Short mmCIF file of C-alpha atoms in Angstrom, two decimals:
data_model
loop_
_atom_site.label_atom_id
_atom_site.label_comp_id
_atom_site.label_asym_id
_atom_site.label_seq_id
_atom_site.Cartn_x
_atom_site.Cartn_y
_atom_site.Cartn_z
CA UNK A 1 13.73 -4.71 35.10
CA UNK A 2 12.33 -2.65 32.24
CA UNK A 3 8.84 -1.21 32.50
CA UNK A 4 6.81 -3.49 30.20
CA UNK A 5 3.53 -1.66 30.69
CA UNK A 6 1.90 -0.05 27.66
CA UNK A 7 3.21 3.41 28.54
CA UNK A 8 6.64 2.04 29.41
CA UNK A 9 7.10 0.22 26.12
CA UNK A 10 5.69 3.08 24.06
CA UNK A 11 8.10 5.52 25.70
CA UNK A 12 10.98 3.43 24.29
CA UNK A 13 9.55 2.99 20.79
CA UNK A 14 12.22 5.01 18.96
CA UNK A 15 15.02 3.20 20.75
CA UNK A 16 13.43 -0.18 20.02
CA UNK A 17 12.92 0.72 16.37
CA UNK A 18 16.47 1.97 15.93
CA UNK A 19 17.87 -1.30 17.25
CA UNK A 20 15.42 -3.47 15.30
CA UNK A 21 15.97 -1.75 11.94
CA UNK A 22 19.67 -1.01 12.37
CA UNK A 23 19.17 2.56 11.16
CA UNK A 24 19.48 5.81 13.11
CA UNK A 25 16.70 7.96 11.68
CA UNK A 26 17.94 11.03 13.55
CA UNK A 27 20.83 11.27 11.06
CA UNK A 28 18.37 12.41 8.40
CA UNK A 29 16.54 15.10 10.38
CA UNK A 30 16.82 18.62 8.98
CA UNK A 31 15.37 22.01 9.95
CA UNK A 32 12.35 22.07 12.24
CA UNK A 33 10.22 19.44 10.50
CA UNK A 34 12.17 18.25 7.48
CA UNK A 35 14.23 15.16 6.92
CA UNK A 36 16.42 14.10 4.02
CA UNK A 37 14.27 11.44 2.40
CA UNK A 38 16.68 10.60 -0.41
CA UNK A 39 19.59 10.25 2.04
CA UNK A 40 17.49 7.82 4.08
CA UNK A 41 16.71 5.77 0.97
CA UNK A 42 20.36 5.79 -0.10
CA UNK A 43 21.38 4.58 3.36
CA UNK A 44 20.10 1.09 2.47
CA UNK A 45 23.25 0.74 0.39
CA UNK A 46 21.40 -1.05 -2.42
CA UNK A 47 21.17 0.27 -5.97
CA UNK A 48 18.61 -1.09 -8.43
CA UNK A 49 20.96 -3.74 -9.85
CA UNK A 50 21.75 -5.04 -6.37
CA UNK A 51 18.07 -5.15 -5.50
CA UNK A 52 17.40 -7.26 -8.60
CA UNK A 53 20.25 -9.60 -7.62
CA UNK A 54 19.00 -9.98 -4.05
CA UNK A 55 15.44 -10.74 -5.14
CA UNK A 56 16.75 -13.29 -7.59
CA UNK A 57 18.24 -15.21 -4.65
CA UNK A 58 14.66 -15.73 -3.44
CA UNK A 59 13.19 -16.40 -6.92
CA UNK A 60 11.34 -13.09 -6.75
CA UNK A 61 10.70 -10.80 -9.71
CA UNK A 62 10.72 -11.09 -13.49
CA UNK A 63 6.97 -11.62 -13.34
CA UNK A 64 5.03 -11.57 -16.62
CA UNK A 65 3.14 -8.72 -18.25
CA UNK A 66 -0.25 -9.90 -19.53
CA UNK A 67 -2.46 -7.99 -21.95
CA UNK A 68 -6.12 -8.20 -20.94
CA UNK A 69 -7.52 -8.21 -24.47
CA UNK A 70 -11.06 -9.22 -23.56
CA UNK A 71 -11.38 -6.68 -20.76
CA UNK A 72 -9.99 -4.07 -23.13
CA UNK A 73 -12.65 -5.00 -25.67
CA UNK A 74 -15.35 -4.71 -22.99
CA UNK A 75 -14.01 -1.29 -21.90
CA UNK A 76 -14.15 -0.10 -25.53
CA UNK A 77 -17.79 -1.16 -25.79
CA UNK A 78 -18.49 1.12 -22.81
CA UNK A 79 -16.31 3.99 -24.07
CA UNK A 80 -16.85 6.78 -26.60
CA UNK A 81 -15.64 6.13 -30.15
CA UNK A 82 -11.86 6.02 -30.42
CA UNK A 83 -11.43 5.59 -26.67
CA UNK A 84 -10.38 2.52 -24.70
CA UNK A 85 -6.70 2.12 -23.92
CA UNK A 86 -5.08 -1.30 -23.96
CA UNK A 87 -5.19 -2.76 -20.44
CA UNK A 88 -2.23 -4.76 -19.13
CA UNK A 89 -1.50 -6.34 -15.76
CA UNK A 90 1.80 -7.22 -14.11
CA UNK A 91 1.17 -10.68 -12.66
CA UNK A 92 2.86 -10.46 -9.26
CA UNK A 93 0.89 -13.46 -8.01
CA UNK A 94 3.54 -15.59 -9.71
CA UNK A 95 6.06 -14.68 -6.99
CA UNK A 96 6.62 -17.62 -4.59
CA UNK A 97 4.43 -16.18 -1.82
CA UNK A 98 1.75 -14.94 -4.21
CA UNK A 99 2.04 -11.14 -4.23
CA UNK A 100 4.26 -8.13 -4.90
CA UNK A 101 4.99 -8.00 -1.17
CA UNK A 102 7.68 -10.60 -1.91
CA UNK A 103 9.81 -7.76 -3.28
CA UNK A 104 9.62 -5.92 0.03
CA UNK A 105 10.27 -9.04 2.02
CA UNK A 106 13.27 -10.33 0.07
CA UNK A 107 15.18 -7.11 0.72
CA UNK A 108 14.27 -7.04 4.42
CA UNK A 109 15.12 -10.69 5.01
CA UNK A 110 18.42 -10.31 3.17
CA UNK A 111 19.26 -7.27 5.32
CA UNK A 112 18.41 -9.19 8.50
CA UNK A 113 20.41 -12.26 7.48
CA UNK A 114 23.53 -10.38 6.41
CA UNK A 115 23.53 -8.25 9.56
CA UNK A 116 23.34 -11.11 12.01
CA UNK A 117 19.75 -11.03 13.19
CA UNK A 118 18.42 -14.43 14.30
CA UNK A 119 14.85 -13.74 13.34
CA UNK A 120 12.42 -11.31 11.78
CA UNK A 121 9.06 -9.86 12.87
CA UNK A 122 6.32 -8.28 10.74
CA UNK A 123 3.10 -6.62 11.91
CA UNK A 124 0.63 -7.28 9.12
CA UNK A 125 -2.74 -8.87 8.48
CA UNK A 126 -1.98 -9.24 4.81
CA UNK A 127 0.14 -10.79 2.10
CA UNK A 128 3.33 -9.36 3.53
CA UNK A 129 3.28 -11.83 6.40
CA UNK A 130 3.28 -14.75 3.97
CA UNK A 131 6.15 -13.21 2.03
CA UNK A 132 8.24 -12.66 5.18
CA UNK A 133 7.49 -16.20 6.40
CA UNK A 134 8.46 -17.65 3.03
CA UNK A 135 11.77 -15.81 2.80
CA UNK A 136 12.64 -16.32 6.45
CA UNK A 137 12.30 -20.06 5.84
CA UNK A 138 14.62 -19.82 2.83
CA UNK A 139 17.17 -17.83 4.85
CA UNK A 140 17.00 -20.03 7.95
CA UNK A 141 15.62 -17.25 10.17
CA UNK A 142 12.92 -17.43 12.82
CA UNK A 143 9.76 -15.54 11.94
CA UNK A 144 6.91 -14.01 13.94
CA UNK A 145 3.87 -12.41 12.27
CA UNK A 146 1.62 -10.19 14.41
CA UNK A 147 -1.94 -9.88 13.13
CA UNK A 148 -4.94 -7.74 13.98
CA UNK A 149 -7.74 -10.05 12.93
CA UNK A 150 -10.59 -10.31 15.49
CA UNK A 151 -13.21 -8.06 16.98
CA UNK A 152 -13.89 -8.23 20.73
CA UNK A 153 -16.31 -11.14 20.19
CA UNK A 154 -13.49 -13.22 18.70
CA UNK A 155 -14.91 -13.10 15.18
CA UNK A 156 -12.20 -12.92 12.54
CA UNK A 157 -12.35 -11.87 8.91
CA UNK A 158 -12.03 -14.81 6.48
CA UNK A 159 -9.30 -13.13 4.43
CA UNK A 160 -7.10 -12.44 7.45
CA UNK A 161 -7.63 -15.91 8.88
CA UNK A 162 -6.66 -17.40 5.51
CA UNK A 163 -3.43 -15.40 5.53
CA UNK A 164 -2.65 -16.62 9.05
CA UNK A 165 -2.90 -20.21 7.83
CA UNK A 166 -0.53 -19.43 4.97
CA UNK A 167 2.00 -17.83 7.35
CA UNK A 168 1.86 -20.84 9.67
CA UNK A 169 2.23 -23.23 6.76
CA UNK A 170 5.44 -21.41 5.84
CA UNK A 171 6.83 -21.87 9.33
CA UNK A 172 6.00 -18.59 11.05
CA UNK A 173 4.64 -18.15 14.55
CA UNK A 174 1.46 -16.09 14.23
CA UNK A 175 0.32 -13.85 17.09
CA UNK A 176 -3.33 -12.94 16.57
CA UNK A 177 -4.91 -9.92 18.26
CA UNK A 178 -8.19 -8.04 18.46
CA UNK A 179 -8.53 -4.64 16.84
CA UNK A 180 -7.03 -1.82 18.90
CA UNK A 181 -3.78 -0.24 20.16
CA UNK A 182 -2.41 -3.56 21.46
CA UNK A 183 -1.08 -4.37 17.96
CA UNK A 184 1.74 -1.80 18.05
CA UNK A 185 2.42 -2.45 21.75
CA UNK A 186 2.72 -6.20 21.20
CA UNK A 187 4.88 -5.65 18.13
CA UNK A 188 7.31 -3.39 20.04
CA UNK A 189 7.44 -5.73 23.01
CA UNK A 190 8.28 -8.71 20.81
CA UNK A 191 11.01 -6.76 19.01
CA UNK A 192 12.59 -5.81 22.32
CA UNK A 193 12.29 -9.28 23.85
CA UNK A 194 13.61 -11.21 20.85
CA UNK A 195 16.12 -8.80 19.32
CA UNK A 196 14.70 -9.75 15.91
CA UNK A 197 14.80 -7.52 12.81
CA UNK A 198 11.82 -5.23 12.24
CA UNK A 199 10.52 -6.11 8.78
CA UNK A 200 8.20 -3.13 8.78
CA UNK A 201 6.35 -2.39 5.57
CA UNK A 202 7.66 1.16 5.80
CA UNK A 203 11.43 0.86 6.17
CA UNK A 204 13.67 2.04 3.31
CA UNK A 205 14.59 -1.61 2.72
CA UNK A 206 10.97 -2.56 2.07
CA UNK A 207 10.19 0.36 -0.21
CA UNK A 208 13.45 0.01 -2.14
CA UNK A 209 12.46 -3.59 -2.84
CA UNK A 210 9.36 -2.44 -4.72
CA UNK A 211 11.43 -0.20 -7.01
CA UNK A 212 12.29 -3.27 -9.06
CA UNK A 213 8.58 -3.64 -9.88
CA UNK A 214 8.34 -0.27 -11.61
CA UNK A 215 11.75 -0.77 -13.18
CA UNK A 216 10.72 -4.13 -14.67
CA UNK A 217 7.48 -2.74 -16.06
CA UNK A 218 9.32 -0.13 -18.11
CA UNK A 219 11.92 -2.49 -19.53
CA UNK A 220 9.33 -5.17 -20.30
CA UNK A 221 7.18 -2.73 -22.27
CA UNK A 222 10.15 -1.37 -24.15
CA UNK A 223 11.17 -4.90 -25.10
CA UNK A 224 7.64 -6.06 -25.92
CA UNK A 225 6.07 -2.99 -27.54
CA UNK A 226 8.91 -0.55 -28.04
CA UNK A 227 7.24 2.11 -25.90
CA UNK A 228 6.54 3.07 -22.31
CA UNK A 229 3.10 2.76 -20.71
CA UNK A 230 1.07 5.96 -20.47
CA UNK A 231 -0.59 5.31 -17.10
CA UNK A 232 0.32 2.98 -14.23
CA UNK A 233 -2.40 2.33 -11.64
CA UNK A 234 -1.38 1.26 -8.13
CA UNK A 235 -3.66 0.07 -5.36
CA UNK A 236 -2.98 2.47 -2.49
CA UNK A 237 -3.12 1.66 1.21
CA UNK A 238 -0.08 2.55 3.33
CA UNK A 239 1.59 4.15 0.33
CA UNK A 240 4.57 1.85 -0.09
CA UNK A 241 3.25 0.08 -3.17
CA UNK A 242 2.75 3.30 -5.10
CA UNK A 243 5.94 4.93 -3.78
CA UNK A 244 8.26 2.06 -4.67
CA UNK A 245 6.67 1.49 -8.08
CA UNK A 246 6.87 5.18 -8.98
CA UNK A 247 10.51 5.38 -7.90
CA UNK A 248 11.30 2.38 -10.10
CA UNK A 249 9.53 3.97 -13.06
CA UNK A 250 11.62 7.10 -12.61
CA UNK A 251 14.86 5.17 -12.30
CA UNK A 252 14.06 3.60 -15.67
CA UNK A 253 13.47 7.05 -17.18
CA UNK A 254 9.72 6.59 -17.56
CA UNK A 255 7.32 9.54 -17.21
CA UNK A 256 4.07 7.56 -17.08
CA UNK A 257 1.28 9.09 -15.01
CA UNK A 258 0.94 7.34 -11.65
CA UNK A 259 -2.61 6.88 -10.37
CA UNK A 260 -3.46 5.65 -6.89
CA UNK A 261 -6.68 3.67 -6.39
CA UNK A 262 -8.42 2.72 -3.15
CA UNK A 263 -11.71 1.10 -2.23
CA UNK A 264 -14.01 3.69 -0.70
CA UNK A 265 -14.86 2.83 2.89
CA UNK A 266 -16.07 6.31 3.72
CA UNK A 267 -17.94 6.39 7.02
CA UNK A 268 -16.21 3.36 8.53
CA UNK A 269 -13.58 3.77 11.24
CA UNK A 270 -10.69 1.34 10.88
CA UNK A 271 -9.98 1.16 14.63
CA UNK A 272 -13.62 0.64 15.60
CA UNK A 273 -14.34 -2.74 17.15
CA UNK A 274 -17.99 -2.64 16.04
CA UNK A 275 -17.11 -1.66 12.46
CA UNK A 276 -14.09 -3.93 12.02
CA UNK A 277 -16.11 -6.70 10.38
CA UNK A 278 -18.40 -4.35 8.46
CA UNK A 279 -15.78 -3.85 5.76
CA UNK A 280 -15.02 -6.46 3.11
CA UNK A 281 -11.50 -5.25 2.34
CA UNK A 282 -8.56 -5.50 4.70
CA UNK A 283 -6.20 -3.40 2.59
CA UNK A 284 -6.24 -1.09 -0.40
CA UNK A 285 -9.02 1.03 1.09
CA UNK A 286 -9.42 4.67 2.07
CA UNK A 287 -9.18 3.86 5.78
CA UNK A 288 -5.45 3.41 5.17
CA UNK A 289 -5.00 5.23 1.87
CA UNK A 290 -6.12 8.72 2.92
CA UNK A 291 -4.50 8.99 6.39
CA UNK A 292 -1.21 7.45 5.24
CA UNK A 293 -1.13 9.85 2.28
CA UNK A 294 -1.63 12.92 4.45
CA UNK A 295 0.36 11.70 7.45
CA UNK A 296 2.78 8.94 6.36
CA UNK A 297 4.78 8.97 9.60
CA UNK A 298 1.85 7.48 11.49
CA UNK A 299 3.49 4.14 10.60
CA UNK A 300 5.54 1.83 12.84
CA UNK A 301 8.91 3.46 12.10
CA UNK A 302 10.05 7.00 12.98
CA UNK A 303 10.05 8.10 9.33
CA UNK A 304 8.08 6.14 6.75
CA UNK A 305 9.72 5.45 3.39
CA UNK A 306 6.25 5.17 1.84
CA UNK A 307 5.32 8.72 0.84
CA UNK A 308 2.77 8.47 -2.01
CA UNK A 309 1.93 12.16 -2.30
CA UNK A 310 5.45 12.77 -3.66
CA UNK A 311 4.63 10.64 -6.70
CA UNK A 312 0.86 10.51 -7.18
CA UNK A 313 -0.56 12.32 -10.23
CA UNK A 314 -4.15 11.34 -9.50
CA UNK A 315 -5.99 9.51 -6.73
CA UNK A 316 -9.33 7.78 -7.30
CA UNK A 317 -11.67 5.57 -5.33
CA UNK A 318 -13.84 2.65 -6.43
CA UNK A 319 -16.62 0.78 -4.65
CA UNK A 320 -16.46 -2.63 -3.03
CA UNK A 321 -19.09 -3.97 -5.41
CA UNK A 322 -17.12 -2.78 -8.44
CA UNK A 323 -14.00 -4.62 -7.28
CA UNK A 324 -15.91 -7.85 -6.67
CA UNK A 325 -17.49 -7.51 -10.11
CA UNK A 326 -14.21 -6.89 -11.95
CA UNK A 327 -12.71 -9.85 -10.10
CA UNK A 328 -15.37 -12.08 -11.65
CA UNK A 329 -14.84 -10.41 -15.05
CA UNK A 330 -11.11 -11.11 -14.89
CA UNK A 331 -11.78 -14.77 -14.16
CA UNK A 332 -14.56 -15.32 -16.67
CA UNK A 333 -13.16 -13.21 -19.54
CA UNK A 334 -9.40 -13.65 -19.12
CA UNK A 335 -9.12 -16.94 -17.22
CA UNK A 336 -7.21 -15.27 -14.39
CA UNK A 337 -8.49 -15.72 -10.86
CA UNK A 338 -6.80 -13.15 -8.63
CA UNK A 339 -7.40 -11.59 -5.23
CA UNK A 340 -9.09 -8.28 -4.42
CA UNK A 341 -6.04 -6.10 -3.65
CA UNK A 342 -4.70 -5.85 -7.18
CA UNK A 343 -8.22 -5.90 -8.58
CA UNK A 344 -8.90 -2.61 -6.81
CA UNK A 345 -6.51 -0.99 -9.27
CA UNK A 346 -8.02 -3.08 -12.09
CA UNK A 347 -11.52 -1.74 -11.40
CA UNK A 348 -10.11 1.79 -11.62
CA UNK A 349 -8.08 0.97 -14.75
CA UNK A 350 -11.18 -0.41 -16.48
CA UNK A 351 -12.86 2.99 -16.14
CA UNK A 352 -9.76 5.10 -16.74
CA UNK A 353 -9.04 3.19 -19.96
CA UNK A 354 -12.33 4.54 -21.29
CA UNK A 355 -10.99 8.11 -20.93
CA UNK A 356 -7.84 7.31 -22.93
CA UNK A 357 -7.18 6.82 -26.65
CA UNK A 358 -7.15 3.31 -28.11
CA UNK A 359 -3.44 3.47 -28.91
CA UNK A 360 -2.52 4.28 -25.30
CA UNK A 361 -1.49 1.81 -22.60
CA UNK A 362 -2.69 1.54 -19.01
CA UNK A 363 -1.04 -0.92 -16.62
CA UNK A 364 -2.24 -2.44 -13.36
CA UNK A 365 1.07 -3.03 -11.63
CA UNK A 366 0.22 -6.03 -9.45
CA UNK A 367 -1.96 -9.04 -8.81
CA UNK A 368 -2.24 -11.25 -5.72
CA UNK A 369 -3.10 -14.90 -5.15
CA UNK A 370 -6.60 -15.86 -4.10
CA UNK A 371 -8.28 -18.85 -2.51
CA UNK A 372 -10.06 -20.03 0.64
CA UNK A 373 -10.92 -17.01 2.82
CA UNK A 374 -9.43 -14.57 0.31
CA UNK A 375 -11.88 -15.58 -2.40
CA UNK A 376 -14.82 -13.28 -3.10
CA UNK A 377 -17.42 -15.93 -2.25
CA UNK A 378 -16.48 -16.25 1.45
CA UNK A 379 -16.02 -12.47 1.56
CA UNK A 380 -19.59 -11.91 0.36
CA UNK A 381 -20.88 -14.66 2.66
CA UNK A 382 -19.17 -12.99 5.60
CA UNK A 383 -20.65 -9.64 4.62
CA UNK A 384 -24.16 -11.12 4.65
CA UNK A 385 -23.50 -12.64 8.08
CA UNK A 386 -22.69 -9.12 9.29
CA UNK A 387 -25.92 -7.66 7.99
CA UNK A 388 -24.61 -6.16 4.76
CA UNK A 389 -27.20 -5.91 1.97
CA UNK A 390 -25.78 -7.33 -1.29
CA UNK A 391 -27.58 -6.75 -4.57
CA UNK A 392 -27.13 -5.68 -8.18
CA UNK A 393 -27.69 -2.05 -9.06
CA UNK A 394 -25.71 1.17 -9.41
CA UNK A 395 -22.49 1.10 -7.36
CA UNK A 396 -22.69 4.84 -6.72
CA UNK A 397 -25.54 4.07 -4.28
CA UNK A 398 -23.33 1.78 -2.17
CA UNK A 399 -22.98 2.71 1.52
CA UNK A 400 -19.91 1.10 3.15
CA UNK A 401 -20.89 -0.91 6.19
CA UNK A 402 -24.49 -1.21 5.00
CA UNK A 403 -24.46 -2.37 1.40
CA UNK A 404 -22.37 -3.86 -1.38
CA UNK A 405 -23.83 -3.09 -4.80
CA UNK A 406 -22.62 -5.13 -7.75
CA UNK A 407 -22.94 -3.25 -11.07
CA UNK A 408 -25.95 -4.23 -13.17
CA UNK A 409 -23.80 -3.48 -16.22
CA UNK A 410 -20.02 -3.00 -16.61
CA UNK A 411 -20.63 0.56 -17.85
CA UNK A 412 -21.63 1.44 -14.26
CA UNK A 413 -18.11 0.82 -12.95
CA UNK A 414 -16.82 4.29 -12.17
CA UNK A 415 -14.15 6.17 -10.25
CA UNK A 416 -14.43 9.11 -7.88
CA UNK A 417 -11.54 11.54 -7.83
CA UNK A 418 -10.05 12.43 -4.47
CA UNK A 419 -9.31 16.15 -4.15
CA UNK A 420 -5.51 16.29 -4.48
CA UNK A 421 -5.35 19.88 -3.23
CA UNK A 422 -7.18 18.86 -0.08
CA UNK A 423 -4.68 16.04 0.43
CA UNK A 424 -1.74 18.39 -0.08
CA UNK A 425 -3.20 20.94 2.31
CA UNK A 426 -3.68 18.24 4.95
CA UNK A 427 -0.16 16.93 4.40
CA UNK A 428 1.33 20.38 5.00
CA UNK A 429 -0.85 20.97 8.06
CA UNK A 430 0.07 17.59 9.57
CA UNK A 431 3.78 18.07 8.85
CA UNK A 432 3.92 21.58 10.31
CA UNK A 433 1.98 20.93 13.50
CA UNK A 434 2.60 23.70 16.03
CA UNK A 435 5.81 24.91 14.32
CA UNK A 436 4.03 27.09 11.77
CA UNK A 437 6.00 30.22 12.70
CA UNK A 438 9.40 28.51 13.02
CA UNK A 439 9.96 27.01 9.58
CA UNK A 440 13.28 27.29 7.75
CA UNK A 441 14.07 27.34 4.03
CA UNK A 442 14.98 23.65 4.38
CA UNK A 443 11.50 22.97 5.77
CA UNK A 444 9.87 24.74 2.82
CA UNK A 445 11.92 22.68 0.36
CA UNK A 446 10.85 19.56 2.21
CA UNK A 447 7.15 20.48 1.97
CA UNK A 448 7.55 21.18 -1.75
CA UNK A 449 8.92 17.67 -2.22
CA UNK A 450 6.30 16.12 0.07
CA UNK A 451 3.43 17.62 -1.93
CA UNK A 452 5.05 17.51 -5.38
CA UNK A 453 4.24 21.21 -5.87
CA UNK A 454 6.32 24.41 -5.73
CA UNK A 455 7.30 27.11 -3.23
CA UNK A 456 4.42 29.39 -4.21
CA UNK A 457 1.87 26.66 -3.49
CA UNK A 458 3.42 25.72 -0.13
CA UNK A 459 3.76 29.36 0.98
CA UNK A 460 0.12 30.04 0.10
CA UNK A 461 -1.02 27.12 2.26
CA UNK A 462 1.27 28.20 5.09
CA UNK A 463 -0.14 31.74 4.99
CA UNK A 464 -3.63 30.27 5.27
CA UNK A 465 -2.57 28.17 8.24
CA UNK A 466 -0.96 31.19 9.91
CA UNK A 467 -4.17 33.18 9.58
CA UNK A 468 -6.06 30.32 11.17
CA UNK A 469 -3.53 30.08 14.00
CA UNK A 470 -3.88 33.82 14.76
CA UNK A 471 -7.66 33.83 14.63
#
C-alpha cells in the first residue's frame, strides 16, 4: 500500500507528474539550475500549423478582431492632442467554452486522447475548467475539475461557484475545496488514483495552444489593415496567457511590444483563509502575476512552460474599481458584455492608448464570457457582504481588501508600472537559490533568457547576490 498521507503523496509528486503528463522533464535539465526551455516546448511535437488543425477539430480559434471605436474616441478625449491609439480586442469569448483557455484545453485533450488516457484532470477555479470539461465531452474522456473556492466557513466566491456550475453542466465531476495546501495534495492524489492526464495550465501542451492566439492576431491585422499592431496587452496571472501569445506573435514575425496587466491586490495574501473573500478577482491579479513572474516553477509541474519575464516589455497594474468601470463602459459604449479577466487588460489598454499616437494600434488579446456569478453586479454585492466599501472617487485611493473605488471620470483610469528590474533581480535570486557560487556558462545563458537581458546584466546581479551571501 502506498503512503497516501500528505507527506507521502508530496514526496512522489515528480513521479506522479511525469506519468500524468507523459513527459520526462529531467531530459531538459542543464548545468546547475538551467533547463532547455525551447527543447521542452519542441517536445510537444506540434508546430503552429498542427496546433491550428487540432484546435479546429474542437471548433476553437479564428475568433474575430473588433475595433472599439467608441472607447477609442473616449480615450482620445482624455488624451493630449494627437494621442489616442486605436483600441482593438480579440473576442475569445466566441470560443465554445467562452474564453481563450479553450486553446490550451484543445491541445491538452487531444494529447490525452491520442495517447490513450481515459480521462483528464485540471486544477483550476477559472475558465480553464469549463474548457477542459467541454473538450473532454467532445473527445469522450472522463473529466475531473479540482477547485479552490471556499473559505473555512464554507463561503464561496460567486465567480468560482458560477464556473463550477458550468463545468458540471459540461459533464465534469467537480471537487470543491477550501483555500489551502489541500488543493495540490488532492490534485496529485486524484492523478495517481485515476491514471488520468494532467491538463495543467503550465504544461508545454497548454502554452503551445495559446501560440495560435498571437499568431492569428498578426495575420488578421495584416489582412484587415495591412500592418502589425504596435502594442499587445495581456492579462497576466500565472504567465501562460502572455507567454503563449508572445510566442505566437514572434512566430508570425511580429515585433509588437508585449505588455502584461494585472489587478493590484497589494496587501492581500492569496493563501489566507480570512482574506480569500476580500478580493473581487479570482485571476489576473498580482497575487498570481508577481510570484509566477519571479518564480514560475512554483506551478504544478516540475518546469512551467509559462515564463512571462522572457517576453514581457512592460508590466502594469490597474485597480479593481477601474476594471469594473471599464467593463460597464465596454457594455454601454460598444454593446459588448464581457467578463473581468480580459477587461483587466482593457482597463490598462484604455490608459496606454492615451500615451500612443492616433495612428498606432493597441490590442487587448482576449475576452471572456460573463453571466451569473461572473457578472460585476454579484461581484460587487459579494464585496459589500464582506465589508468592502464601494464608492465613486479616485481609484488611486483604493485599498485592496477594504475598498473598491469606481472612477468618477474615465480620465482617472490609470496604470502603475511594476519595476521590471526588481522582477528580474528576484527571478535571478529565486533561480539561483543556494548555488550562487556553482553556476556554469550554461546557467548564465539560461538566466539571460529568463530575464530577457544580457550577460552583463545577469553578472552584475550575481555579483550583488554574492556580496550579500558573504556578508
